[in-house]
PDB file of C-alpha atoms in Angstrom:
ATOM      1  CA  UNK A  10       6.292  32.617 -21.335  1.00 52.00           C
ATOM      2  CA  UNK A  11       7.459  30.268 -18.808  1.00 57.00           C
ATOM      3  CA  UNK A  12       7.482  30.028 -14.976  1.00 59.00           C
ATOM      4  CA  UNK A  13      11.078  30.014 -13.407  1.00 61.00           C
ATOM      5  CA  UNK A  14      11.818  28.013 -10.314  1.00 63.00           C
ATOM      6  CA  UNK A  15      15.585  27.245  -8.726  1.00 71.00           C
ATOM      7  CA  UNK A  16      17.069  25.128 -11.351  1.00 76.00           C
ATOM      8  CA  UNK A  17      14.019  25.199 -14.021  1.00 84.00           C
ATOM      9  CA  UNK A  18      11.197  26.750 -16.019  1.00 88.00           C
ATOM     10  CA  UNK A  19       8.000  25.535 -16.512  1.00 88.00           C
ATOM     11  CA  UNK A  20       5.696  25.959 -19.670  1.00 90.00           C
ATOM     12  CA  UNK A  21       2.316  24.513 -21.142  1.00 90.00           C
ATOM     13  CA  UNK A  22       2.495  21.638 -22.767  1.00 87.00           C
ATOM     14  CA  UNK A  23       2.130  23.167 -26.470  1.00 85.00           C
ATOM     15  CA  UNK A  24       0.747  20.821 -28.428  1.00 82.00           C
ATOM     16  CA  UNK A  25       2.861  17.438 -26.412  1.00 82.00           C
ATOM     17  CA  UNK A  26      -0.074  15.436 -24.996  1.00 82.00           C
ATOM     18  CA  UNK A  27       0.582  16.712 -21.384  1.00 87.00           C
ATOM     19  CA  UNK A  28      -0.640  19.539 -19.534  1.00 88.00           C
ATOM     20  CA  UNK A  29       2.691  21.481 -18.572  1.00 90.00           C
ATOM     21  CA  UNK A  30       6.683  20.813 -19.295  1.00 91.00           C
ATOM     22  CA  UNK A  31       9.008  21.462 -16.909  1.00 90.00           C
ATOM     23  CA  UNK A  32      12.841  22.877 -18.172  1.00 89.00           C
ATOM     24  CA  UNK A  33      15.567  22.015 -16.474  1.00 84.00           C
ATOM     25  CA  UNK A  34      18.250  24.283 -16.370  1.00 78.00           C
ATOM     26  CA  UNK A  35      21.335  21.648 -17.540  1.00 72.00           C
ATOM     27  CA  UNK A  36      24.015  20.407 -14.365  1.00 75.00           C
ATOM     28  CA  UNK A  37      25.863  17.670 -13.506  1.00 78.00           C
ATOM     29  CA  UNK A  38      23.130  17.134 -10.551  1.00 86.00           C
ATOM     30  CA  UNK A  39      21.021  14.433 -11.835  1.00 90.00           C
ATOM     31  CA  UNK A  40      19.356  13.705  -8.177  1.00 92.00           C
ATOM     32  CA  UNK A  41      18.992  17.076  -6.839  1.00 91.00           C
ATOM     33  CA  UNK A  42      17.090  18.008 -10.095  1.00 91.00           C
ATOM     34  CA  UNK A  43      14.449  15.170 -10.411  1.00 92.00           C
ATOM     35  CA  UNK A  44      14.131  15.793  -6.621  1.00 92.00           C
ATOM     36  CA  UNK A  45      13.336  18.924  -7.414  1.00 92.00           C
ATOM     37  CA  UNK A  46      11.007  18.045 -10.418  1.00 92.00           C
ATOM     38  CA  UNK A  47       9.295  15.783  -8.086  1.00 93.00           C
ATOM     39  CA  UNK A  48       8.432  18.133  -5.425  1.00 93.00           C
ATOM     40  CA  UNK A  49       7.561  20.828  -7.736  1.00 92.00           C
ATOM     41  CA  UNK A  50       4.907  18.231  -9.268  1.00 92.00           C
ATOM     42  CA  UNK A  51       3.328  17.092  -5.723  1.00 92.00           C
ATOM     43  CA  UNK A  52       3.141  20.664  -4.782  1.00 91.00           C
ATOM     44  CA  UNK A  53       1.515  21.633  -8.050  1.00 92.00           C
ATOM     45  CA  UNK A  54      -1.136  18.131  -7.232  1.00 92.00           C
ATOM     46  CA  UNK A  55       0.178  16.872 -10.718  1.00 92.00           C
ATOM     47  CA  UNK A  56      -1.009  13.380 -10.876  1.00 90.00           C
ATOM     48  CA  UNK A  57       1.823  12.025 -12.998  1.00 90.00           C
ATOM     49  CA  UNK A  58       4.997  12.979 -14.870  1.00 91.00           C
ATOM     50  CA  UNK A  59       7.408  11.459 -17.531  1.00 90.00           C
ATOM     51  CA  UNK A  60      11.319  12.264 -17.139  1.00 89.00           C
ATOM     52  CA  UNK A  61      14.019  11.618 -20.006  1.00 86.00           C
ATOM     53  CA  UNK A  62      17.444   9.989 -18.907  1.00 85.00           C
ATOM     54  CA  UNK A  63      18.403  13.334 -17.952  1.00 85.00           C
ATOM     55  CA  UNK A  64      22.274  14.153 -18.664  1.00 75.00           C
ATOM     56  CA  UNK A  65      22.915  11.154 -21.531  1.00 76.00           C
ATOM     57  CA  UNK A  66      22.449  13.818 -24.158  1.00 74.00           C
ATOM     58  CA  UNK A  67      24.994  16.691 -24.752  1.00 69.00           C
ATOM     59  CA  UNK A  68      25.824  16.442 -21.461  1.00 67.00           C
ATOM     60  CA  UNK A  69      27.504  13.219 -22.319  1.00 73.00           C
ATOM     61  CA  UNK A  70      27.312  11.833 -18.506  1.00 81.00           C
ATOM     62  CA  UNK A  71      27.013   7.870 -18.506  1.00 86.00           C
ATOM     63  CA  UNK A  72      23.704   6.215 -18.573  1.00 87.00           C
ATOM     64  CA  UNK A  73      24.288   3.991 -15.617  1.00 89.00           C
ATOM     65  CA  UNK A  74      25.307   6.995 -13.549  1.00 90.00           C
ATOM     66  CA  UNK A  75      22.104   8.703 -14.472  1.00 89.00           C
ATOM     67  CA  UNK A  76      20.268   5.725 -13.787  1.00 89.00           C
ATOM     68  CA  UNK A  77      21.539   5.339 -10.062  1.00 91.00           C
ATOM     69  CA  UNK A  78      20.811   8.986  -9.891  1.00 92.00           C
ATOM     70  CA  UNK A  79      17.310   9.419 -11.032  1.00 90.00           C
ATOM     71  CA  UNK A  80      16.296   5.928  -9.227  1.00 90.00           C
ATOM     72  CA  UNK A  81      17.395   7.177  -5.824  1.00 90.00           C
ATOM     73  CA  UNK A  82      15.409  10.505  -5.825  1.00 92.00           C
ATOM     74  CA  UNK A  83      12.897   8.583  -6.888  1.00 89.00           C
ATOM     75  CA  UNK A  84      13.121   6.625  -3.685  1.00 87.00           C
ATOM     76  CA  UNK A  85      13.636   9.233  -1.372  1.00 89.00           C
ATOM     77  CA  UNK A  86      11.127  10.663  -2.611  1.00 89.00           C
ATOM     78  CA  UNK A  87       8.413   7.903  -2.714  1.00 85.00           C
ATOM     79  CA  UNK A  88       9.590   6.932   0.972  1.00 83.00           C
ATOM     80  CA  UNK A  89       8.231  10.753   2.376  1.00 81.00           C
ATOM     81  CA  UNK A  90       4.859  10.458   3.621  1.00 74.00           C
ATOM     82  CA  UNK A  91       3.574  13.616   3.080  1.00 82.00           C
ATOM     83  CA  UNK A  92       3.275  12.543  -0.890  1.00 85.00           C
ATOM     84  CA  UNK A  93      -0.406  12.688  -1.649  1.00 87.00           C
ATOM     85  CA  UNK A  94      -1.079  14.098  -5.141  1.00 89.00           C
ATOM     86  CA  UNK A  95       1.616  12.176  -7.642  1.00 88.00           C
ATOM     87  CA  UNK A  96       0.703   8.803  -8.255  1.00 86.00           C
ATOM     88  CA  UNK A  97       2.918   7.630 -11.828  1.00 87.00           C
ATOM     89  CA  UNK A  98       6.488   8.198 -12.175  1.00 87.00           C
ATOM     90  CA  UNK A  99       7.789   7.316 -15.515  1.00 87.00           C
ATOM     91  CA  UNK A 100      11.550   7.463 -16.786  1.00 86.00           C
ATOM     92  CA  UNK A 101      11.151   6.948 -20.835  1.00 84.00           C
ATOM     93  CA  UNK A 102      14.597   5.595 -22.388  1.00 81.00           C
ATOM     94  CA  UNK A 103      14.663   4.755 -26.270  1.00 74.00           C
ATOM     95  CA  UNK A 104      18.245   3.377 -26.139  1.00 77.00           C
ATOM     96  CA  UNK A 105      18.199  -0.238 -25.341  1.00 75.00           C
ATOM     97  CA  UNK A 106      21.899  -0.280 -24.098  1.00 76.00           C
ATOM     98  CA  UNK A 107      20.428   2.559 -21.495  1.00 83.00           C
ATOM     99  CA  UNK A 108      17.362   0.290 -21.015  1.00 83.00           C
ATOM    100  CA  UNK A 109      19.886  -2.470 -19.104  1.00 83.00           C
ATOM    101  CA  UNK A 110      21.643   0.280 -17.416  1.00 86.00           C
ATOM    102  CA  UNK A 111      18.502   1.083 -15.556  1.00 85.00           C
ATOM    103  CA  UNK A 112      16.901  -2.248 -15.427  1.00 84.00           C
ATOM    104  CA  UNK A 113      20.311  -3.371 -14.176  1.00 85.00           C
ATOM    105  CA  UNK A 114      20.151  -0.277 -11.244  1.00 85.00           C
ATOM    106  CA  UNK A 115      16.419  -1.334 -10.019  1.00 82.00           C
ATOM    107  CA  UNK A 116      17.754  -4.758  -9.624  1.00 79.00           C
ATOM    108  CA  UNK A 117      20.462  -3.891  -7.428  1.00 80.00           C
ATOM    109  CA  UNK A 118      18.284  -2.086  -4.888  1.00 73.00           C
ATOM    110  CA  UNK A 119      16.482  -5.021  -4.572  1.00 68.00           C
ATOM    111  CA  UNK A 120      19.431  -7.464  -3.912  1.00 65.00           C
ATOM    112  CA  UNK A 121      20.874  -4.561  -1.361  1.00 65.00           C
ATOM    113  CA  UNK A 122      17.384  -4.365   0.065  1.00 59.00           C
ATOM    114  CA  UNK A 123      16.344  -6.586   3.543  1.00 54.00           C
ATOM    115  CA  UNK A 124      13.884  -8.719   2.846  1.00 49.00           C
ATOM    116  CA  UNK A 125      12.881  -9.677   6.849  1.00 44.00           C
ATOM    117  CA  UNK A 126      11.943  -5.560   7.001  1.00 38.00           C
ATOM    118  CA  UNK A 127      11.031  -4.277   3.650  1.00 44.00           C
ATOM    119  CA  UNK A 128       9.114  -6.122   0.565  1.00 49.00           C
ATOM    120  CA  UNK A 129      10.755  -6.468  -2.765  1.00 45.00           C
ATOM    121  CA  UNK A 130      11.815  -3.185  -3.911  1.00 48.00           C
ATOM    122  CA  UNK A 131      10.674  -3.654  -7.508  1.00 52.00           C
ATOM    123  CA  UNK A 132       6.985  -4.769  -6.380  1.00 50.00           C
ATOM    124  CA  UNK A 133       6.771  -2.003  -3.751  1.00 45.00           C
ATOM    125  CA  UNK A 134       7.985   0.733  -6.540  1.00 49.00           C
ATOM    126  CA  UNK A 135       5.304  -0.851  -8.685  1.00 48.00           C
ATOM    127  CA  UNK A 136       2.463  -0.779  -6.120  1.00 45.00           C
ATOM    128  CA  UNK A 137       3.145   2.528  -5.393  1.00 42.00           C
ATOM    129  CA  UNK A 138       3.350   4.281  -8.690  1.00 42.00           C
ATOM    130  CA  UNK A 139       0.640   1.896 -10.148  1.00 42.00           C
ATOM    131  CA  UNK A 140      -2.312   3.349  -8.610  1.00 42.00           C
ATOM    132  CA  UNK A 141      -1.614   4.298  -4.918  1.00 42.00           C
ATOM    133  CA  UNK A 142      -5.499   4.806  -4.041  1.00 44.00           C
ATOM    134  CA  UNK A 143      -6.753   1.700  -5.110  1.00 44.00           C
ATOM    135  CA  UNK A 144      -6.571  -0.172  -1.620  1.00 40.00           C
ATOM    136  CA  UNK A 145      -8.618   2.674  -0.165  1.00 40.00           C
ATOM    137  CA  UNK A 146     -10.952   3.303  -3.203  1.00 43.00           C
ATOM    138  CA  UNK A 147     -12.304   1.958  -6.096  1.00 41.00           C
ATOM    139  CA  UNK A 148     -11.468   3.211  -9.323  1.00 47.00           C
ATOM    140  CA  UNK A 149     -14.402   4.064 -11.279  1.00 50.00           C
ATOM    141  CA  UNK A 150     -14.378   2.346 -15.011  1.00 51.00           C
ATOM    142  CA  UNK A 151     -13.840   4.783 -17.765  1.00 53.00           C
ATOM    143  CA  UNK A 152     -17.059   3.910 -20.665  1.00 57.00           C
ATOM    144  CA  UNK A 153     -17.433   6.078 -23.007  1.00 60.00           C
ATOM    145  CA  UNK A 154     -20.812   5.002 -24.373  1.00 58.00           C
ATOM    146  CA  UNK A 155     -22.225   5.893 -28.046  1.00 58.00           C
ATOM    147  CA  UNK A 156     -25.141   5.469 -29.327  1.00 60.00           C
ATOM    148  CA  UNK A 157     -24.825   3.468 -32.598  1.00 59.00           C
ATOM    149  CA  UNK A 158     -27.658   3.776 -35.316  1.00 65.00           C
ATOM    150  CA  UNK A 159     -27.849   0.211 -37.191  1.00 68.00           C
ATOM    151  CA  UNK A 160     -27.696  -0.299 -40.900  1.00 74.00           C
ATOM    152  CA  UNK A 161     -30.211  -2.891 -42.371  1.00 77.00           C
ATOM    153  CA  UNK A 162     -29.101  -4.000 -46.194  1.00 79.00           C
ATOM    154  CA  UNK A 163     -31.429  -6.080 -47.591  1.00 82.00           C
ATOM    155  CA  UNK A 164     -29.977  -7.586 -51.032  1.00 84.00           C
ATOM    156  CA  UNK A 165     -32.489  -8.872 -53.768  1.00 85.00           C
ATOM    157  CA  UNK A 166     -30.191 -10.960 -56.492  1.00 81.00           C
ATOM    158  CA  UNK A 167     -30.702 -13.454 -59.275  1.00 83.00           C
ATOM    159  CA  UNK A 168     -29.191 -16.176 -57.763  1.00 86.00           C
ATOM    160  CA  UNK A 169     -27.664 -16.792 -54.167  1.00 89.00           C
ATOM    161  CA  UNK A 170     -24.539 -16.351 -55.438  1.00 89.00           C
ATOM    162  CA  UNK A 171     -24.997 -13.093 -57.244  1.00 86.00           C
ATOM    163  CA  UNK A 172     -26.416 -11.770 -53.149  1.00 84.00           C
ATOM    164  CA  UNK A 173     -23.449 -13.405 -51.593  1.00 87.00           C
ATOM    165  CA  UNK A 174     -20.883 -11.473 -54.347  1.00 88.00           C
ATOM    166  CA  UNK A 175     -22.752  -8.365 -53.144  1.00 88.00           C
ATOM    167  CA  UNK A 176     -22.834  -8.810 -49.604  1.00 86.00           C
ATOM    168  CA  UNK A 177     -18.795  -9.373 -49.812  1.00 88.00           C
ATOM    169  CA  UNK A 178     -18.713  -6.243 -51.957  1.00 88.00           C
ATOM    170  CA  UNK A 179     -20.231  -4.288 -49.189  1.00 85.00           C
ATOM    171  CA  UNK A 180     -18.237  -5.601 -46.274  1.00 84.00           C
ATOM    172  CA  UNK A 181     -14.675  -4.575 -48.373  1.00 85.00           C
ATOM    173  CA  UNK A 182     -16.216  -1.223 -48.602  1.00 84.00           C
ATOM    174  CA  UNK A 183     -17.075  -0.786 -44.995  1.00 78.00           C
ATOM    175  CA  UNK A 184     -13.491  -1.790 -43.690  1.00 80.00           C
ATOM    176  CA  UNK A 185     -11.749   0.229 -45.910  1.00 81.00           C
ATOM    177  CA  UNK A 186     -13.358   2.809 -44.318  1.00 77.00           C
ATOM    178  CA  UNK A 187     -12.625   1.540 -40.996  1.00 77.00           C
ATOM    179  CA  UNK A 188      -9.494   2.020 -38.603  1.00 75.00           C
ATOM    180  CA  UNK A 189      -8.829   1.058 -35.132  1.00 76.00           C
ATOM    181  CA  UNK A 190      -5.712   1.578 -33.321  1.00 78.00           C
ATOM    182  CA  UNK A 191      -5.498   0.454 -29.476  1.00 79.00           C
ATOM    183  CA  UNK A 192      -3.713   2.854 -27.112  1.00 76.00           C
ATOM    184  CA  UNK A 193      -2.460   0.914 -23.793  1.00 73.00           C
ATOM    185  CA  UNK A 194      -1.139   3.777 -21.230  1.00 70.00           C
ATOM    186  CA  UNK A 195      -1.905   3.158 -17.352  1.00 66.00           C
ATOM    187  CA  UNK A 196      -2.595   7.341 -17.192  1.00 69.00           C
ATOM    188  CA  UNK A 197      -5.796   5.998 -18.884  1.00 74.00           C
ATOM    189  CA  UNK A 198      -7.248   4.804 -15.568  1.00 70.00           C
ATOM    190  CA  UNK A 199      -6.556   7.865 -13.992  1.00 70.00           C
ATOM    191  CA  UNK A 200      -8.256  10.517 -16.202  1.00 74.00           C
ATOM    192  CA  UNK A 201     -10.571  12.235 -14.316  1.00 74.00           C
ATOM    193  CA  UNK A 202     -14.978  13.778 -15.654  1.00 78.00           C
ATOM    194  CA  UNK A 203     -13.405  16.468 -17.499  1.00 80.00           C
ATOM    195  CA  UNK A 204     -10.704  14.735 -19.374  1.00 79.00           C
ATOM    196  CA  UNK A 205     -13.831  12.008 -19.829  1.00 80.00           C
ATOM    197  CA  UNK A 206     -15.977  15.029 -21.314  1.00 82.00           C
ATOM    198  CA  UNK A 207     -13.079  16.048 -24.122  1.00 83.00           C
ATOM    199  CA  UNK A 208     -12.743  12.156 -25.185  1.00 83.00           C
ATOM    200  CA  UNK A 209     -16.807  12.143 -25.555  1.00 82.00           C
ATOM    201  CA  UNK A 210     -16.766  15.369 -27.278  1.00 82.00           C
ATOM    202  CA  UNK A 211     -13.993  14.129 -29.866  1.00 82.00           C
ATOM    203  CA  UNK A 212     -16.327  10.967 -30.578  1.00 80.00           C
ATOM    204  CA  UNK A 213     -19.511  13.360 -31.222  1.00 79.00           C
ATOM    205  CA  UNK A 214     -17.488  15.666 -33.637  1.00 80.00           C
ATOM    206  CA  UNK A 215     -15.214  13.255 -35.502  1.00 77.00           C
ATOM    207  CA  UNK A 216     -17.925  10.706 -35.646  1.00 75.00           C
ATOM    208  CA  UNK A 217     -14.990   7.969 -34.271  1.00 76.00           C
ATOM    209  CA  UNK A 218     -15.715   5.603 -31.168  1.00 78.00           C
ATOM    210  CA  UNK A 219     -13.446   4.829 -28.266  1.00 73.00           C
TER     211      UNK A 219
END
């Protein structure tokens, strides 16, 4: 069962990699509902959140619209000082002719922007949303250390290229066992002890490193 707010419903994540998803009840009110969303998060202390370009679905509005929209509550928003808790904002578009709708709406608030009272719009979105505390803190490094018992083979052969056959025949069988995958997501560098404890636990029980 969900929560209902004005205008949405929030619900646990299910099995999304987030903690909670927030509903929002469809209008044609792009800015008044990620305002909303916003607020909702900051008062909740939600470190981050992820919005969709809200409306371009079924409710067939156009992505450039949506894009001026969802940019200026974004502003508005970042702008209040009483913001404390929220520190990543992400808008996540798939369609690359919405991709240059937005990119194209970023850019003109920094042309319309003055320069001789306010920095570079882009780079102050950026400093803000990409990790707020850092000039008054330092993050702590995230190392998730594992012990790692080593392997000695020691190959006997007839001839050194008999041993050299074997050790190749060894290595093969070792990387097919193998995977790595790299995961690059700036949320990384915010996960606090806990979330730190569940990635430590996963190593110990899947026998995996990270």
């Amino acid at each position: 069962a969900g929560k209902y707010q004005s205008g949405f419903v929030t619900t646990q994540g299910g099995k999304l990699s987030c903690s909670k998803i927030i509903h929002l009840i469809t209008d044609n009110q792009v800015k008044s509902q990620v305002s909303k969303v916003l607020h909702e998060c900051e008062r909740m202390m939600y470190k981050s959140v992820a919005f969709p370009a809200i409306g371009t679905g079924q409710a067939g509005q156009s992505s450039a619209k949506v894009a001026d929209e969802m940019l200026d509550a974004i502003v508005e928003f970042v702008r209040q000082k009483s913001v404390q808790h929220l520190q990543t904002i992400k808008i996540v578009v798939f369609q690359t002719n919405m991709l240059t709708d937005f990119y194209e709406s970023m850019k003109k608030r920094e042309e319309d922007s003055d320069s001789s009272t306010t920095e570079s719009w882009l780079s102050w979105f950026k400093s803000f949303f990409g990790g707020r505390k850092q000039s008054s803190e330092m993050k702590k490094l995230m190392i998730l250390e594992k012990k790692v018992n080593l392997v000695t083979f020691q190959i006997c052969g007839e001839s050194q290229e008999k041993v050299d056959a074997t050790e190749s025949w060894i290595k093969d069988l070792i990387l097919k066992e193998q995977f790595e995958k790299i995961i690059s997501d700036e949320a990384i560098e915010s996960f606090d002890e806990t979330q730190v404890a569940i990635l430590e636990d996963l190593q110990r029980r899947h026998r995996v490193t990270m």
